[in-house]
GROMACS .gro file of N, CA and C in nm:
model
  354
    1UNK      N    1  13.610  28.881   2.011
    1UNK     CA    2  13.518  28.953   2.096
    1UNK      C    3  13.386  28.971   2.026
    2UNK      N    4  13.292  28.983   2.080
    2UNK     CA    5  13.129  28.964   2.061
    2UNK      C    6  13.098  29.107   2.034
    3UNK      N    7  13.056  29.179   1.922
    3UNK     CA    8  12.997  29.325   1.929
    3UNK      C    9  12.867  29.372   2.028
    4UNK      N   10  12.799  29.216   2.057
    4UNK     CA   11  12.659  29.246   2.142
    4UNK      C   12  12.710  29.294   2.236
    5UNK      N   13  12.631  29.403   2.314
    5UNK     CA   14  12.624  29.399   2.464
    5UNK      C   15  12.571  29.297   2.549
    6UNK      N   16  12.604  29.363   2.650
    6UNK     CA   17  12.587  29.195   2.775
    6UNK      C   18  12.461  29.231   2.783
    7UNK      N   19  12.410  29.137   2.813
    7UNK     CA   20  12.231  29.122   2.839
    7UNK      C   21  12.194  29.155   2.971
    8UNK      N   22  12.126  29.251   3.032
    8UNK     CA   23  12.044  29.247   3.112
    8UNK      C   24  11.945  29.192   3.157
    9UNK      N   25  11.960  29.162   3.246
    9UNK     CA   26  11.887  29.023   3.319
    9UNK      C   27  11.764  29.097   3.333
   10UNK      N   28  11.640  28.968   3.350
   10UNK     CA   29  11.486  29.000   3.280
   10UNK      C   30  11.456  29.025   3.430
   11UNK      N   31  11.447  29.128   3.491
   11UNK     CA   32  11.378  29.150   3.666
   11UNK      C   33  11.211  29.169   3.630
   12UNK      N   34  11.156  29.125   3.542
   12UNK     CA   35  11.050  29.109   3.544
   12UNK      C   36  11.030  28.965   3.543
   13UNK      N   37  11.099  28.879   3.501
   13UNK     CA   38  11.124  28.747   3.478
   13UNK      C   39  11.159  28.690   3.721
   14UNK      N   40  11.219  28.789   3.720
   14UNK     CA   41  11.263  28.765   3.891
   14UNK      C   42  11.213  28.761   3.989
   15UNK      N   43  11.119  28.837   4.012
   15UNK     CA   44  11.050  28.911   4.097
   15UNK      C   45  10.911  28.885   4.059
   16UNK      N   46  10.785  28.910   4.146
   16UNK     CA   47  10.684  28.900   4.086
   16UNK      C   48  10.661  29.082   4.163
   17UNK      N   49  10.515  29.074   3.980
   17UNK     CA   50  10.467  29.224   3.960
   17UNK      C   51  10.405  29.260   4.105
   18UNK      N   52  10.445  29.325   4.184
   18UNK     CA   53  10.395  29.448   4.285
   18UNK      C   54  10.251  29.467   4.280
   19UNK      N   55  10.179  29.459   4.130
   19UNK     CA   56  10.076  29.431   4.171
   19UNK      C   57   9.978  29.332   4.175
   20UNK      N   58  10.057  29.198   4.212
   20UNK     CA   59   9.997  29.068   4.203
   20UNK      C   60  10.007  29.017   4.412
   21UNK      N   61  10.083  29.125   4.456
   21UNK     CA   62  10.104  29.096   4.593
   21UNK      C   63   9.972  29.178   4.715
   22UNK      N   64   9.963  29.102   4.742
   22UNK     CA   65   9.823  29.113   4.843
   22UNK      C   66   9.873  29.188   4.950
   23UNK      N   67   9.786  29.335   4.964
   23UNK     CA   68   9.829  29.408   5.095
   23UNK      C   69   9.848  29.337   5.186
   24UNK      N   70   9.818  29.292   5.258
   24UNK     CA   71   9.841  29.169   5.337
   24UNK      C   72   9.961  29.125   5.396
   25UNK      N   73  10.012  29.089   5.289
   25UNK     CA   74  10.143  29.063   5.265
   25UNK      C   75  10.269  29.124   5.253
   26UNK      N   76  10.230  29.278   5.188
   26UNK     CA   77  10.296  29.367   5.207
   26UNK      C   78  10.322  29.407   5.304
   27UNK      N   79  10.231  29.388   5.387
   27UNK     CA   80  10.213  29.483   5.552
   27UNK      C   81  10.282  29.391   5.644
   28UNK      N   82  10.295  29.251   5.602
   28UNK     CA   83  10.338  29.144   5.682
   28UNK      C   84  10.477  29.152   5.696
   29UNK      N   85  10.469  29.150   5.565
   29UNK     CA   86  10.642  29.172   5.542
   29UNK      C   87  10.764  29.276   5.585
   30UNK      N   88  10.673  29.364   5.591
   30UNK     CA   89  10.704  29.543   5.639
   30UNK      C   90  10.724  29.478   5.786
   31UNK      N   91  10.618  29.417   5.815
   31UNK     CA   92  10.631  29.466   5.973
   31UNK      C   93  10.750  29.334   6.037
   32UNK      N   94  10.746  29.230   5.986
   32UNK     CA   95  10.889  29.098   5.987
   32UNK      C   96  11.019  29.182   5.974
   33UNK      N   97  11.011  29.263   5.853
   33UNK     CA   98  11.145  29.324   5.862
   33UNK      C   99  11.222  29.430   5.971
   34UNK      N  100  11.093  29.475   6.021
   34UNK     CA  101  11.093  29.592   6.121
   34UNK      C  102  11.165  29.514   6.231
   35UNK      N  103  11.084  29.409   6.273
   35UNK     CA  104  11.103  29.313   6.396
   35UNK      C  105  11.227  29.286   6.389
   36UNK      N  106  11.294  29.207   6.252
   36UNK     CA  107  11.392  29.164   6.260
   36UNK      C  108  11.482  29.280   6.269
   37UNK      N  109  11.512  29.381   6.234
   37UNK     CA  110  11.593  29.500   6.201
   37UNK      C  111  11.617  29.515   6.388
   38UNK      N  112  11.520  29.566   6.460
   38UNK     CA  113  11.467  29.574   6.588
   38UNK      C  114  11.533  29.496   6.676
   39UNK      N  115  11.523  29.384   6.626
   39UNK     CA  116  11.586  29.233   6.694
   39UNK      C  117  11.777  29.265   6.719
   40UNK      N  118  11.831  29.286   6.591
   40UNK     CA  119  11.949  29.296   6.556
   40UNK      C  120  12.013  29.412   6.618
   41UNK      N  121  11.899  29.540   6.657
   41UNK     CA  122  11.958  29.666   6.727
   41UNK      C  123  11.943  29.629   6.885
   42UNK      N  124  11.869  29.570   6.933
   42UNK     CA  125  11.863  29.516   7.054
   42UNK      C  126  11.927  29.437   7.101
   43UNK      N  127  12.065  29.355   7.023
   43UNK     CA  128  12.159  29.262   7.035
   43UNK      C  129  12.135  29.145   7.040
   44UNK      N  130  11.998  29.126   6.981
   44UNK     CA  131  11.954  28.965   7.036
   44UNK      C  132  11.950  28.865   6.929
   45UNK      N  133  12.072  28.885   6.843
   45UNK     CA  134  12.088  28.812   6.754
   45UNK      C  135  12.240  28.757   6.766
   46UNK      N  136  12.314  28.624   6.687
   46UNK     CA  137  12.382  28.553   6.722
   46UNK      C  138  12.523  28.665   6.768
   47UNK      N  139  12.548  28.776   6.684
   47UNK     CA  140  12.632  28.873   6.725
   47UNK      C  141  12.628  28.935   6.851
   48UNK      N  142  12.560  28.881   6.907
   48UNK     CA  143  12.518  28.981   7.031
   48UNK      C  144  12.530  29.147   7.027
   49UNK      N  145  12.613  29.210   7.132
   49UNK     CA  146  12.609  29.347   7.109
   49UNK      C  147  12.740  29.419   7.025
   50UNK      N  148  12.738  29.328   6.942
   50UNK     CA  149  12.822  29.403   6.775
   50UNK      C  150  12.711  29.525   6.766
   51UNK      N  151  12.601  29.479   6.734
   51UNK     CA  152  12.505  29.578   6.629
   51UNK      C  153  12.371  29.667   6.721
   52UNK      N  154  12.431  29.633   6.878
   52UNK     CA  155  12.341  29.677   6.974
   52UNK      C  156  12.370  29.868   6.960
   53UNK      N  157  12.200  29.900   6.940
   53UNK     CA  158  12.167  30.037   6.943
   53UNK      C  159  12.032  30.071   6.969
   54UNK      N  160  12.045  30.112   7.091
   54UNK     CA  161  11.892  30.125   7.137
   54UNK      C  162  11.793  30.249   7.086
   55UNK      N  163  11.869  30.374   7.029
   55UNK     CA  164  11.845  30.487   6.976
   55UNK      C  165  11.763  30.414   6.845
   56UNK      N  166  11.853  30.336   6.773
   56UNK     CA  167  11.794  30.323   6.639
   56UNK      C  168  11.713  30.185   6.676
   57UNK      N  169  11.707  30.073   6.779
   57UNK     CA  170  11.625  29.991   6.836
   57UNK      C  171  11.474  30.063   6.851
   58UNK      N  172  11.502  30.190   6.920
   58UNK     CA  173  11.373  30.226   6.947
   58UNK      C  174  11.278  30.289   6.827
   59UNK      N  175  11.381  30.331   6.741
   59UNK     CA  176  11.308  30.385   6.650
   59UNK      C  177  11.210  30.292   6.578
   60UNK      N  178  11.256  30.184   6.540
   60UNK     CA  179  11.196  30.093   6.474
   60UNK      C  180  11.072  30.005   6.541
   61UNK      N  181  11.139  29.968   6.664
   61UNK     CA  182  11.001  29.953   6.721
   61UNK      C  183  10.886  30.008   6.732
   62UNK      N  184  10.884  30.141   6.779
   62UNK     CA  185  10.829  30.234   6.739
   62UNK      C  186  10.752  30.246   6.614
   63UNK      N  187  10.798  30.245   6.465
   63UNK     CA  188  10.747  30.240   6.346
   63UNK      C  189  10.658  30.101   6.354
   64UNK      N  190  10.708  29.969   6.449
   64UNK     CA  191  10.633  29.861   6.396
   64UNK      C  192  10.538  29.873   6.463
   65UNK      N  193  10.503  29.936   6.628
   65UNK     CA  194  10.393  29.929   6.653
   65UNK      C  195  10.275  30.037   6.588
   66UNK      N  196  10.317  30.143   6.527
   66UNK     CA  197  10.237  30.257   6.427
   66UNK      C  198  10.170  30.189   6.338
   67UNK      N  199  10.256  30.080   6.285
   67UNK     CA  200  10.232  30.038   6.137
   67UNK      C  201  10.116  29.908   6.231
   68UNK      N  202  10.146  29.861   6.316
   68UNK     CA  203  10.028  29.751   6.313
   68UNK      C  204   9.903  29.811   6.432
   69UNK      N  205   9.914  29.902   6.480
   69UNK     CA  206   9.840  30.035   6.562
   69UNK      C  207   9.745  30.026   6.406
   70UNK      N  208   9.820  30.102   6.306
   70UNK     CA  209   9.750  30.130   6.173
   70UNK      C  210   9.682  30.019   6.082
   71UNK      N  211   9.714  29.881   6.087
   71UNK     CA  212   9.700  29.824   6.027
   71UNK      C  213   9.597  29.720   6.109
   72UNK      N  214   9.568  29.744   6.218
   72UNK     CA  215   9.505  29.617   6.278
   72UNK      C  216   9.354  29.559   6.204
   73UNK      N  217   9.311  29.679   6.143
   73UNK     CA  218   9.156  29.635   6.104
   73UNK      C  219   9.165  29.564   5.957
   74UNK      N  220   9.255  29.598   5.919
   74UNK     CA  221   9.341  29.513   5.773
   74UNK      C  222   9.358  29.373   5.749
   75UNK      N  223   9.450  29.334   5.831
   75UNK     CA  224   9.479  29.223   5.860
   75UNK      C  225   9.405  29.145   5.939
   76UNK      N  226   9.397  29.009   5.909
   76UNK     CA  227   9.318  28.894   6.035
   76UNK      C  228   9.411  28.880   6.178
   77UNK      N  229   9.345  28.882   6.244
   77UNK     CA  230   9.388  28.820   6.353
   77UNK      C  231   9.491  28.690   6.368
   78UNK      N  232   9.506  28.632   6.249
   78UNK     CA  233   9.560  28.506   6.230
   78UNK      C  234   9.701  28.583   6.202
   79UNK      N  235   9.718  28.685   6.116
   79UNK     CA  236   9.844  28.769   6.109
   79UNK      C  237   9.883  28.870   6.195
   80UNK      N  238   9.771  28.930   6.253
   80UNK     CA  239   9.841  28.997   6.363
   80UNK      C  240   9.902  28.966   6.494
   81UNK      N  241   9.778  28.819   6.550
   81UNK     CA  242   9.840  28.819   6.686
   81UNK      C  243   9.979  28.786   6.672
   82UNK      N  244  10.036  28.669   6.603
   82UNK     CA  245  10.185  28.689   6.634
   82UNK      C  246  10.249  28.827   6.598
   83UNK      N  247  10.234  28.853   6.512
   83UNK     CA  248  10.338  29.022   6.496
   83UNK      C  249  10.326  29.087   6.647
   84UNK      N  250  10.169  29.109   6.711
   84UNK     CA  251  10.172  29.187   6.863
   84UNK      C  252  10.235  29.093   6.948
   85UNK      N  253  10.276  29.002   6.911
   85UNK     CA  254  10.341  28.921   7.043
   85UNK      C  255  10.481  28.931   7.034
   86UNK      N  256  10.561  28.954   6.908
   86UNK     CA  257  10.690  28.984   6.866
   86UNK      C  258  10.682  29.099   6.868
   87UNK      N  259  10.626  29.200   6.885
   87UNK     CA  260  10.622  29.357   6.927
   87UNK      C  261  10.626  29.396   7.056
   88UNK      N  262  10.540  29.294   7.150
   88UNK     CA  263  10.577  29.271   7.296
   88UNK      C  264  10.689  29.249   7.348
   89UNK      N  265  10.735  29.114   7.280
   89UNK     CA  266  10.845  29.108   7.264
   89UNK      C  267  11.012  29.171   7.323
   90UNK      N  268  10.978  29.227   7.187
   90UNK     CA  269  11.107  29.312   7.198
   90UNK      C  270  11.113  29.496   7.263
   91UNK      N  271  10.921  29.481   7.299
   91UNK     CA  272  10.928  29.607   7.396
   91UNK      C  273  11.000  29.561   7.525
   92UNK      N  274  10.963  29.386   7.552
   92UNK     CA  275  11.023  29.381   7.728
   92UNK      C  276  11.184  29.377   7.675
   93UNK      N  277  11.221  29.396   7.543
   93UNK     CA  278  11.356  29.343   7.533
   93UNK      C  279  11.422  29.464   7.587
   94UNK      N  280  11.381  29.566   7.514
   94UNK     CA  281  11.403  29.710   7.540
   94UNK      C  282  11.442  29.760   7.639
   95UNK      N  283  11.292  29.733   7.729
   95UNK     CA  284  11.303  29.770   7.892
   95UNK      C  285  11.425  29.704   7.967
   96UNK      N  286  11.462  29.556   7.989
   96UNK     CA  287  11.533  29.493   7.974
   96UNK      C  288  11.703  29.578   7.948
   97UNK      N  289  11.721  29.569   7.805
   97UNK     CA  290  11.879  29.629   7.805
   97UNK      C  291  11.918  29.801   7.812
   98UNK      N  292  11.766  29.842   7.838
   98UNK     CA  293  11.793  29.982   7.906
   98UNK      C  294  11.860  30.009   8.045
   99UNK      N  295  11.954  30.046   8.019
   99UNK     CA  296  12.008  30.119   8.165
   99UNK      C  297  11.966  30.205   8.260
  100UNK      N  298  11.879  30.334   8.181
  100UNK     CA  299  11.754  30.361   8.278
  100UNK      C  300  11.628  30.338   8.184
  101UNK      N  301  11.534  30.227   8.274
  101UNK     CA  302  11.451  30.195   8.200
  101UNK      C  303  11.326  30.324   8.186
  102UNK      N  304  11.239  30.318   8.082
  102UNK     CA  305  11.133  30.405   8.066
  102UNK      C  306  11.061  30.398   8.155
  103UNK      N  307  10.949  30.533   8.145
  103UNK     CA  308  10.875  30.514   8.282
  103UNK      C  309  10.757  30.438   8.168
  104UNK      N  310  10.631  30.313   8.270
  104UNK     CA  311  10.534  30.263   8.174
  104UNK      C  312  10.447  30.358   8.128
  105UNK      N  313  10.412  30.315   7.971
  105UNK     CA  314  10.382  30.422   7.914
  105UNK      C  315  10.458  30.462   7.779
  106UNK      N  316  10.572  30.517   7.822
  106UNK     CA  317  10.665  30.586   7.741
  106UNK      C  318  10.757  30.512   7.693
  107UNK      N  319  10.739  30.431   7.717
  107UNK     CA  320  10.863  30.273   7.580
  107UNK      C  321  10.855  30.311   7.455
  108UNK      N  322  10.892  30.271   7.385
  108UNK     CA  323  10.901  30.282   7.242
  108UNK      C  324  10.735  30.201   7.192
  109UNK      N  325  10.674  30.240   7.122
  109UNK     CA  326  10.538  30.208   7.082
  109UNK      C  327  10.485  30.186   7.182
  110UNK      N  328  10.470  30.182   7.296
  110UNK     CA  329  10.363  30.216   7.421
  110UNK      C  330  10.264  30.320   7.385
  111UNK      N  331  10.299  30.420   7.272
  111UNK     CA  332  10.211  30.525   7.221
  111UNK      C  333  10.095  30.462   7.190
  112UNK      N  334  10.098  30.335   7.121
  112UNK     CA  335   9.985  30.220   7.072
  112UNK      C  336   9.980  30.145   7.132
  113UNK      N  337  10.034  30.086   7.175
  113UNK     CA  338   9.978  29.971   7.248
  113UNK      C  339   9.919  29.937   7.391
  114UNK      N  340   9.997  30.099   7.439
  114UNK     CA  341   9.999  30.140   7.625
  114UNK      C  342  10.133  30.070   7.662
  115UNK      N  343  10.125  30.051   7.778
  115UNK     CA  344  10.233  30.023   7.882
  115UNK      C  345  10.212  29.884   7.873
  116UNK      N  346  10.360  29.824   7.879
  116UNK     CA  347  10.358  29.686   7.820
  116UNK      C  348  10.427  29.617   7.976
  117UNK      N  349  10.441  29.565   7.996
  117UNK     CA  350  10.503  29.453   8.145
  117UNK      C  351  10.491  29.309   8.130
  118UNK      N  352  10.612  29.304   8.173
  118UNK     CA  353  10.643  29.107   8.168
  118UNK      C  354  10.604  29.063   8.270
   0.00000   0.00000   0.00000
């Protein structure tokens, strides 16, 4: 047997430094994960409604349209319009697998964006 301890792996070696990453990117990423998270509570992923929850669906939507409500003057247009179109998205997804749907207006991030319709 070896007296060394086991080596801890170099996570500076793994990862790059946090501060070499471009807000940008950060914000991009934030808001992809939101979508996708969003996506998965709305059932519209290969599981269908295994992981369907519209409570915690809405929440997140919600946070993604705040965060790009907040972020629009940040980012180019080249990064936002798709994110607002995958935010559209999954607002008509919403309306959609609601049983009673919202009145327009009051959807989940309609706070920012207004009243959304397919």
């Amino acid at each position: 047997m070896s007296d060394t301890p086991p080596q801890n792996p170099d996570f500076d070696s793994m990862t790059r430094d946090i501060a070499e990453v471009p807000a940008v990117e950060v914000l991009v990423t934030v808001a992809v994960n939101l979508m996708s998270a969003a996506a998965v509570k709305l059932g519209l992923t290969e599981e269908g409604d295994k992981y369907k929850d519209l409570d915690e669906a809405r929440k997140l939507i919600h946070a993604l349209a705040g965060l790009l409500d907040a972020s629009a003057t940040e980012i180019s247009s080249f990064h936002a319009s798709p994110l607002r179109d995958g935010l559209k998205s999954l607002q008509l997804a919403f309306r959609e697998g609601s049983l009673v749907p919202d009145e327009p207006g009051q959807g989940p991030g309609e706070k920012y964006t207004g009243p959304v319709y397919g």
